XYZ file of N, CA, C and O in Angstrom:
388
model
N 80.755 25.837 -45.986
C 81.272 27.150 -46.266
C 80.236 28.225 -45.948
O 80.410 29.301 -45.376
N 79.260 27.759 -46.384
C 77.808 28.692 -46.368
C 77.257 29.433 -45.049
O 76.658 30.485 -44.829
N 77.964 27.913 -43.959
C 77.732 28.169 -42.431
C 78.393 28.961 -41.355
O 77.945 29.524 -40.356
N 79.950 28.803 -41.999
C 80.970 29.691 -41.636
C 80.308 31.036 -42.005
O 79.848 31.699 -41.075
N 80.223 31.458 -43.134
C 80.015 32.761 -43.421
C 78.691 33.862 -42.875
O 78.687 35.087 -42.757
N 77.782 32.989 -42.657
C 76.633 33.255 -42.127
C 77.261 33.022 -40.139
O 77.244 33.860 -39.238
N 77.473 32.368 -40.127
C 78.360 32.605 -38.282
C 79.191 34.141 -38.202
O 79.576 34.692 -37.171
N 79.298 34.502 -39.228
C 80.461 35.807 -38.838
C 79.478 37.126 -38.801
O 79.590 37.904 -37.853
N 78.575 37.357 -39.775
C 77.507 38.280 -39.985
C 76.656 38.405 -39.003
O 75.840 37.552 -38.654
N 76.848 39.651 -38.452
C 75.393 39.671 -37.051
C 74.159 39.600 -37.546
O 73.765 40.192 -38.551
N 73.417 38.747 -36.725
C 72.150 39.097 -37.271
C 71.455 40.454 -37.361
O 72.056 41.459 -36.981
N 70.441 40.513 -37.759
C 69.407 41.875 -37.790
C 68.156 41.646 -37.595
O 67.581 41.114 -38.545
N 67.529 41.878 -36.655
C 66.535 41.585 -36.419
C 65.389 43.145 -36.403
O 65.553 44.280 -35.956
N 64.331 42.517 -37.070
C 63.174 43.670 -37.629
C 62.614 44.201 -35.888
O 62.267 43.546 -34.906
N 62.733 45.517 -36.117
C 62.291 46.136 -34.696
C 60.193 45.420 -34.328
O 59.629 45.415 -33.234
N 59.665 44.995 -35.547
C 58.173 44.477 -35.014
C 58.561 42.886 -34.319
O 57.912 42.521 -33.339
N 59.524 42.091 -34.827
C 60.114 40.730 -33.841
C 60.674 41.401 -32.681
O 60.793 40.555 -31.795
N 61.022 42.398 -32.336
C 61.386 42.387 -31.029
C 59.840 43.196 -30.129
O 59.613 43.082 -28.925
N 59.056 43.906 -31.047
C 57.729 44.716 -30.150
C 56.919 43.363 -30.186
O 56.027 43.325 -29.339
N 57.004 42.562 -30.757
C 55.881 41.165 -30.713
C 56.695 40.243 -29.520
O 56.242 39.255 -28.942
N 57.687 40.712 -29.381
C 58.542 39.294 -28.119
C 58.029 40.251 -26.998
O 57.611 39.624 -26.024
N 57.971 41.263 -26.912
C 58.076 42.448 -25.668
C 56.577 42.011 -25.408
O 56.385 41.892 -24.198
N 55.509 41.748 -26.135
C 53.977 42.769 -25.989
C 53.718 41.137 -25.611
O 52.817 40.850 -24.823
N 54.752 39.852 -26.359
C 54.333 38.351 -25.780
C 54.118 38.387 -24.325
O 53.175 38.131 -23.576
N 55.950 39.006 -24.124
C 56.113 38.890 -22.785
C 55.315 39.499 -20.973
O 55.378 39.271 -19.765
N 54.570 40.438 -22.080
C 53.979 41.439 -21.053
C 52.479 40.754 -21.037
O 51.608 41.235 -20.312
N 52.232 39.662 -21.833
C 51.099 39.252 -21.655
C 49.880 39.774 -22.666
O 48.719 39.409 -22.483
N 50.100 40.286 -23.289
C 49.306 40.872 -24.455
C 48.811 39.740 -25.405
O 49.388 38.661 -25.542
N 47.775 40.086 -25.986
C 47.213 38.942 -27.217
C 47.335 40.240 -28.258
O 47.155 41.455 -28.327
N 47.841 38.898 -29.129
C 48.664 39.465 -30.377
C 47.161 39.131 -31.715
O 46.283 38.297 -31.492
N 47.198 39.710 -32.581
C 46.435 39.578 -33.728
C 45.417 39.923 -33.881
O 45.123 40.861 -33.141
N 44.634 39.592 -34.557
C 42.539 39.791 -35.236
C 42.085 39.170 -33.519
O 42.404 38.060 -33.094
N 41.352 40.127 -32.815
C 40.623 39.495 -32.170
C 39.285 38.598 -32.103
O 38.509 39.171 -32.868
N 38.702 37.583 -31.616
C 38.075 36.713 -31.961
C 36.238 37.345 -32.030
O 35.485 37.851 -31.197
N 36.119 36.969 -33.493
C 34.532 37.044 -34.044
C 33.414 37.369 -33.336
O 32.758 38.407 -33.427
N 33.155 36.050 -32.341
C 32.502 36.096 -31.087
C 32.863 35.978 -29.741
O 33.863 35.322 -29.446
N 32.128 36.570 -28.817
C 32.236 36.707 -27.384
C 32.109 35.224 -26.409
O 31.132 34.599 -26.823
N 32.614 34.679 -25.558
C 31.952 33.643 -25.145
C 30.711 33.609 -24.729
O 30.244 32.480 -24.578
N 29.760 34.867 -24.404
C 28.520 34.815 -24.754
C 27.280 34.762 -25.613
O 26.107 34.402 -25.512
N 28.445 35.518 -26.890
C 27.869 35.071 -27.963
C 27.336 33.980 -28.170
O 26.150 33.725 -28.383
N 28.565 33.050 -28.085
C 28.638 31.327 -28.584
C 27.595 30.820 -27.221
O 26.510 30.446 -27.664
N 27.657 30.748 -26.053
C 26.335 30.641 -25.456
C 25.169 30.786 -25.987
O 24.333 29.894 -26.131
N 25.037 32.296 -26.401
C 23.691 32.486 -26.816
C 23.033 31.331 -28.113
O 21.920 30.810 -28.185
N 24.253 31.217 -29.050
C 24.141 30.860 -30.428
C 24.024 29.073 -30.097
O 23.590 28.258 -30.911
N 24.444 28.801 -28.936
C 24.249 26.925 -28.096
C 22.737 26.895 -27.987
O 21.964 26.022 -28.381
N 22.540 27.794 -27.499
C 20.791 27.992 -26.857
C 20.070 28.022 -27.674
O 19.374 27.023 -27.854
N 19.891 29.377 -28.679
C 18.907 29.362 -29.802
C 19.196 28.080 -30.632
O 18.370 27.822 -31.507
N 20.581 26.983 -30.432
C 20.005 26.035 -31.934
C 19.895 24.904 -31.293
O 20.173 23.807 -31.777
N 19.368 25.164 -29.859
C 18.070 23.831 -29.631
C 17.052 24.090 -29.790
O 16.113 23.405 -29.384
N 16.928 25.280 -30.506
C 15.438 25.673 -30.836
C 15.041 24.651 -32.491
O 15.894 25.014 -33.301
N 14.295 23.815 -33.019
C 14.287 23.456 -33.587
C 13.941 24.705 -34.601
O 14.862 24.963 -35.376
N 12.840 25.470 -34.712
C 12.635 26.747 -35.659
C 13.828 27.621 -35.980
O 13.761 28.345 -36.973
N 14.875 27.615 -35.250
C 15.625 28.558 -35.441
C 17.180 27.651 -36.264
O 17.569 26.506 -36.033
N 17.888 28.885 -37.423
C 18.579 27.951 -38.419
C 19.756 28.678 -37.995
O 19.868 29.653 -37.252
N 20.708 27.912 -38.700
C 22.119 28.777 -38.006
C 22.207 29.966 -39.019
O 22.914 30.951 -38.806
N 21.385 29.791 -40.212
C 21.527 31.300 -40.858
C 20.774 32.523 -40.089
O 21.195 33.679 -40.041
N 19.698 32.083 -39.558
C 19.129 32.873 -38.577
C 19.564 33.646 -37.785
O 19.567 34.874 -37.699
N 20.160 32.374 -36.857
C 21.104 33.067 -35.792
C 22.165 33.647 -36.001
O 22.359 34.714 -35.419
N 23.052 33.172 -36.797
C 24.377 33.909 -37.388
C 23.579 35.627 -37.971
O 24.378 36.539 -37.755
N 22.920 35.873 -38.289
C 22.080 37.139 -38.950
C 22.073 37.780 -37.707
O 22.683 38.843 -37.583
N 21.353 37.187 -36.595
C 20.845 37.671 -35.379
C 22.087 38.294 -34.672
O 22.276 39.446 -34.282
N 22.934 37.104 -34.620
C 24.573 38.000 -33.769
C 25.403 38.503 -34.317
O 26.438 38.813 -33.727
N 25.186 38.779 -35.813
C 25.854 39.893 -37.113
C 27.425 39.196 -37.225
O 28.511 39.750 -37.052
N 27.092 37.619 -37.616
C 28.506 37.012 -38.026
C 27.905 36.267 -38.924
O 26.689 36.259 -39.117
N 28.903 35.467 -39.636
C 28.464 34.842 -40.917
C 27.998 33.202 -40.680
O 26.934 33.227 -40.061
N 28.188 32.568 -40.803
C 27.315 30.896 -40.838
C 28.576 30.118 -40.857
O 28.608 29.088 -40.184
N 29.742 30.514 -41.618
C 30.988 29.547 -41.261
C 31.402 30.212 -39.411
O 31.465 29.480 -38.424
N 31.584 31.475 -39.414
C 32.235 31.658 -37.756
C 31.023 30.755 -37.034
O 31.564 30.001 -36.225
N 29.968 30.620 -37.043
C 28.586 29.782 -35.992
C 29.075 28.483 -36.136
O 29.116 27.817 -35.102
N 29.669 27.674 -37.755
C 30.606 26.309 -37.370
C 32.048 26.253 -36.982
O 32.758 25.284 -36.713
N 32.276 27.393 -37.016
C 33.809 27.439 -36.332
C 33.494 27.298 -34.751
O 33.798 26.254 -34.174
N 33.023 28.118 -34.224
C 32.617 28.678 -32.871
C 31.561 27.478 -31.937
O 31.103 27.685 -30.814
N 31.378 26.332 -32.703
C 29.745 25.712 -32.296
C 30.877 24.045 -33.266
O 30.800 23.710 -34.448
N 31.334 23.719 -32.687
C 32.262 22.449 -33.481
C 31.490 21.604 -33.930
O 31.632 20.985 -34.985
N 29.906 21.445 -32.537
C 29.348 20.347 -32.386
C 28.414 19.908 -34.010
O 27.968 18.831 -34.407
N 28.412 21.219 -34.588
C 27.324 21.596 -35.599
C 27.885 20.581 -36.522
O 27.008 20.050 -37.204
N 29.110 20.146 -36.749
C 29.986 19.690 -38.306
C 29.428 18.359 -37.950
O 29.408 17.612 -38.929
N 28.842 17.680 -36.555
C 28.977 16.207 -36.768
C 27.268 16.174 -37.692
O 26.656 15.107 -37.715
N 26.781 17.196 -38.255
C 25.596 16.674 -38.899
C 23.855 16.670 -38.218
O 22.698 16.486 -38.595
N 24.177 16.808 -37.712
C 22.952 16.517 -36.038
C 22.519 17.927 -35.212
O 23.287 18.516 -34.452
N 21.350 18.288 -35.466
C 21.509 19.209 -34.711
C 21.288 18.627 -32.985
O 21.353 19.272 -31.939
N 21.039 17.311 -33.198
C 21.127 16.547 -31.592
C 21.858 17.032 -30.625
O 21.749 17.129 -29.403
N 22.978 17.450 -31.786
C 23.966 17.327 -30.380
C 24.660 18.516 -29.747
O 25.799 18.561 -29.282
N 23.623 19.598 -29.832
C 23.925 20.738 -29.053
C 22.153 21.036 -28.130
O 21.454 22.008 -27.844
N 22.103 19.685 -27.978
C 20.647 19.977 -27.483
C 20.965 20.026 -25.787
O 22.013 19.653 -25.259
N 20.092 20.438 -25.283
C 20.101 20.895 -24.178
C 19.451 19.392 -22.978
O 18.525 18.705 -23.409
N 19.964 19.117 -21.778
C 19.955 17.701 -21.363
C 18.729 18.294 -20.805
O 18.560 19.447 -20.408
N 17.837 17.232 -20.844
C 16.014 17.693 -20.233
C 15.989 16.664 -18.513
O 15.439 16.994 -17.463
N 16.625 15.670 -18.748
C 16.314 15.200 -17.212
C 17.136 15.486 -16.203
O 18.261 15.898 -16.485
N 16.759 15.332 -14.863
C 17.419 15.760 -14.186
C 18.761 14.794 -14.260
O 19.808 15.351 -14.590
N 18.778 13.856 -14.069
C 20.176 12.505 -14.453
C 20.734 13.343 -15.183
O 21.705 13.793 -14.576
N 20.565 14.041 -16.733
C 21.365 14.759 -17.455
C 21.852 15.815 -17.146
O 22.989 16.143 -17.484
N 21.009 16.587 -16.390
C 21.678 17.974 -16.124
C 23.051 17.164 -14.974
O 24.163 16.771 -15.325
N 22.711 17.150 -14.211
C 23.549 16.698 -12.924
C 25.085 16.285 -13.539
O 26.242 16.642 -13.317
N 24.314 15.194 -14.564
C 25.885 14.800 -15.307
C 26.471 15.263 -16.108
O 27.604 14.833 -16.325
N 25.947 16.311 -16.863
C 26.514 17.624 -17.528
C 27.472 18.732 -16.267
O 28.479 19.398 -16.508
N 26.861 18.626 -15.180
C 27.516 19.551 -14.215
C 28.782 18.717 -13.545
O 29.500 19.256 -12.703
C-alpha cells in the first residue's frame, strides 16, 4: 500500500542535489579540500628518513597535526620507521624506478 502511494507523489528534490550532480558533472571536486599538497607528503617521506627528525617535528614544520602525517604517510602505521627509508644502492634505486 505504502508503495502505491509513494509511486503517485512527485518527488522533490533539494536544489543543493541537483548543484552537487551539475558541479559532479562539470568535473569539479566537491568538499574539504585535502590537508596536504603532494609535495607536502614528499617533503614529509624525505625528512622521516632522517633518523633525528620525529613526525611531531615535521608535522610542526608543515603546520598539520601528527594524525594527517599518518593519514598522508600509511607507511608510518606498520611501526618501523624502516619503511619509508630511502633505497641507498644502486639495485634499489633502479628497482624503485
Amino acid at each position: 500500500m505504502l508503495g502505491t502511494l509513494l509511486a503517485d507523489t512527485p518527488l522533490k528534490v533539494p536544489a543543493e542535489v541537483v548543484e552537487f550532480a551539475a558541479a559532479r558533472a562539470r568535473g569539479q571536486r566537491l568538499g574539504r579540500p585535502p590537508a596536504m599538497t603532494e609535495e607536502q607528503i614528499r617533503n614529509a617521506r624525505d625528512l622521516l628518513t632522517r633518523p633525528e627528525d620525529t613526525v611531531s617535528s615535521i608535522a610542526r614544520l608543515l603546520g598539520v597535526s601528527r594524525s594527517t602525517i599518518y593519514k598522508y604517510v600509511p607507511e608510518l602505521t606498520t611501526g618501523s620507521r624502516r619503511a619509508v627509508e630511502v633505497p641507498t644502492t644502486r639495485a634499489e634505486i633502479e628497482a624503485a624506478e
